[in-house]
Structure formats: structure tokens, C-alpha cells
Amino acid sequence: VGPRVVFEVQSSAEREALKDERTLSAVAVATFAGDALMVALRLADADGPFSLTLAVSDVTVSLLKVT
């Protein structure tokens, strides 16, 4: 997987997060390891910043961590 695909995944995740009117900011970092995609999101809403880590496959999206 090349840098363009990583950029597209990151951009798409940020755009989706910002569709929720409660989201003030969103920054995504995507990494691929074989067939596994990990997306770390740093988000902020009126209550402050928080992070989500997701594992994405062709079938599921799993929430791995919320901080």
C-alpha cells in the first residue's frame, strides 16, 4: 500500500468525523500491516480532545481504544 492510499484513508476518516456537528477537529493517522488497517483518530468536541483507535478489515470495524 502506497502513500497515496494512506493519505486517502486518513482524509476520508477526517471528513467522516467532521460530518458530526459536535466534532470541532479531527486528525487521522492510518497504518497498514499486511491486510490489517489501523486508524488512530485524534478528535475534539465541546468536552475537549479524545482519541479513538480502530482496526478495519474488509468485513468489520473494531474499536480498540478510547482515551
Coordinates of N, CA and C in Angstrom, one line a residue:
V1 N 0.9 -1.2 0.0 CA 0.0 0.0 0.0 C 0.9 1.2 0.0
G2 N 0.6 2.1 -0.9 CA 1.4 3.3 -1.1 C 1.0 4.5 -0.3
P3 N 1.8 5.6 -0.3 CA 1.5 6.8 0.5 C 0.2 7.4 0.0
R4 N -0.2 7.3 -1.2 CA -1.4 7.9 -1.7 C -2.6 7.3 -1.1
V5 N -2.6 6.0 -0.9 CA -3.7 5.2 -0.3 C -3.8 5.6 1.2
V6 N -2.7 5.7 1.8 CA -2.7 6.1 3.2 C -3.3 7.5 3.4
F7 N -2.9 8.4 2.5 CA -3.4 9.8 2.6 C -4.9 9.8 2.4
E8 N -5.4 9.0 1.4 CA -6.8 8.9 1.1 C -7.6 8.4 2.3
V9 N -7.1 7.4 2.9 CA -7.7 6.8 4.1 C -7.8 7.8 5.2
Q10 N -6.7 8.5 5.5 CA -6.6 9.5 6.5 C -7.6 10.6 6.2
S11 N -7.6 11.1 5.0 CA -8.5 12.2 4.6 C -10.0 11.8 4.8
S12 N -10.3 10.6 4.3 CA -11.7 10.1 4.4 C -12.1 10.0 5.9
A13 N -11.3 9.5 6.7 CA -11.6 9.3 8.1 C -11.9 10.7 8.8
E14 N -11.0 11.7 8.5 CA -11.2 13.0 9.0 C -12.5 13.6 8.5
R15 N -12.8 13.5 7.2 CA -14.1 14.0 6.6 C -15.3 13.4 7.3
E16 N -15.2 12.1 7.5 CA -16.4 11.4 8.1 C -16.6 11.9 9.6
A17 N -15.5 12.0 10.3 CA -15.6 12.5 11.7 C -16.2 13.9 11.7
L18 N -15.8 14.8 10.8 CA -16.3 16.2 10.8 C -17.7 16.3 10.3
K19 N -18.3 15.3 9.8 CA -19.7 15.3 9.4 C -20.6 15.4 10.6
D20 N -20.1 14.9 11.8 CA -20.9 15.1 13.0 C -20.7 16.5 13.5
E21 N -21.8 17.3 13.6 CA -21.7 18.7 14.0 C -21.0 18.9 15.4
R22 N -21.0 17.9 16.2 CA -20.3 18.0 17.5 C -18.8 18.0 17.4
T23 N -18.2 17.5 16.3 CA -16.8 17.4 16.1 C -16.2 18.7 15.7
L24 N -15.3 19.3 16.5 CA -14.7 20.5 16.2 C -13.4 20.4 15.4
S25 N -12.7 19.3 15.6 CA -11.5 19.0 14.8 C -11.2 17.5 14.8
A26 N -10.5 17.1 13.7 CA -10.2 15.6 13.5 C -8.9 15.5 12.8
V27 N -8.0 14.7 13.3 CA -6.7 14.3 12.7 C -6.6 12.8 12.7
A28 N -6.4 12.2 11.6 CA -6.3 10.7 11.5 C -4.9 10.3 11.0
V29 N -4.4 9.2 11.5 CA -3.2 8.6 11.1 C -3.5 7.1 10.8
A30 N -3.3 6.7 9.5 CA -3.6 5.4 9.1 C -2.3 4.6 8.9
T31 N -2.3 3.3 9.3 CA -1.1 2.5 9.1 C -1.6 1.1 8.6
F32 N -0.9 0.5 7.7 CA -1.2 -0.8 7.1 C -0.2 -1.8 7.6
A33 N -0.6 -3.0 8.0 CA 0.3 -4.1 8.3 C -0.3 -5.3 7.7
G34 N 0.3 -5.7 6.5 CA -0.3 -6.8 5.7 C -1.7 -6.4 5.3
D35 N -2.7 -7.2 5.7 CA -4.1 -6.9 5.3 C -4.8 -6.1 6.4
A36 N -4.1 -5.7 7.5 CA -4.8 -5.0 8.6 C -4.6 -3.5 8.4
L37 N -5.7 -2.8 8.6 CA -5.6 -1.3 8.6 C -5.9 -0.8 10.0
M38 N -5.1 0.0 10.5 CA -5.3 0.7 11.8 C -5.5 2.2 11.6
V39 N -6.5 2.7 12.2 CA -6.7 4.2 12.1 C -6.8 4.8 13.5
A40 N -5.9 5.7 13.8 CA -5.9 6.4 15.0 C -6.4 7.8 14.7
L41 N -7.5 8.2 15.5 CA -8.1 9.5 15.3 C -7.9 10.3 16.6
R42 N -7.5 11.5 16.4 CA -7.5 12.5 17.5 C -8.6 13.5 17.2
L43 N -9.6 13.5 18.0 CA -10.8 14.3 17.8 C -11.0 15.3 19.0
A44 N -11.7 16.4 18.7 CA -12.1 17.3 19.8 C -13.5 17.7 19.6
D45 N -14.2 17.8 20.7 CA -15.6 18.3 20.7 C -15.7 19.3 21.8
A46 N -16.9 19.7 22.2 CA -17.1 20.7 23.2 C -16.6 20.3 24.6
D47 N -16.5 19.0 24.8 CA -15.9 18.5 26.1 C -14.4 18.4 26.1
G48 N -13.8 18.6 25.0 CA -12.3 18.5 24.9 C -11.9 17.4 23.9
P49 N -10.5 17.2 23.9 CA -9.9 16.3 23.0 C -10.1 14.8 23.5
F50 N -10.1 13.9 22.5 CA -10.1 12.5 22.8 C -9.6 11.7 21.6
S51 N -9.2 10.5 21.9 CA -8.6 9.6 20.8 C -9.4 8.3 20.6
L52 N -9.4 7.9 19.4 CA -10.0 6.6 19.1 C -9.0 5.8 18.2
T53 N -8.9 4.5 18.5 CA -8.1 3.6 17.7 C -9.0 2.5 17.1
L54 N -9.0 2.4 15.8 CA -9.8 1.4 15.1 C -9.0 0.4 14.3
A55 N -9.5 -0.8 14.3 CA -8.9 -1.8 13.4 C -10.0 -2.1 12.3
V56 N -9.6 -2.0 11.1 CA -10.5 -2.1 10.0 C -10.2 -3.3 9.1
S57 N -11.1 -4.1 8.8 CA -10.9 -5.2 7.9 C -11.9 -5.0 6.7
D58 N -12.0 -6.0 5.8 CA -12.9 -5.9 4.7 C -14.3 -6.2 5.2
V59 N -14.5 -6.7 6.4 CA -15.8 -7.1 7.0 C -16.2 -6.3 8.2
T60 N -15.3 -5.9 9.0 CA -15.6 -5.3 10.3 C -14.8 -4.0 10.6
V61 N -15.3 -3.2 11.5 CA -14.5 -2.1 12.1 C -14.6 -2.4 13.6
S62 N -13.4 -2.5 14.3 CA -13.4 -2.7 15.7 C -12.8 -1.5 16.4
L63 N -13.4 -1.1 17.5 CA -12.9 -0.1 18.3 C -11.9 -0.7 19.3
L64 N -10.7 -0.3 19.2 CA -9.6 -0.9 20.0 C -9.3 -0.1 21.3
K65 N -9.5 1.2 21.2 CA -9.1 2.0 22.3 C -9.7 3.4 22.3
V66 N -10.2 3.9 23.4 CA -10.7 5.2 23.5 C -10.0 5.9 24.7
T67 N -9.4 7.0 24.5 CA -8.8 7.8 25.6 C -9.1 9.2 25.5

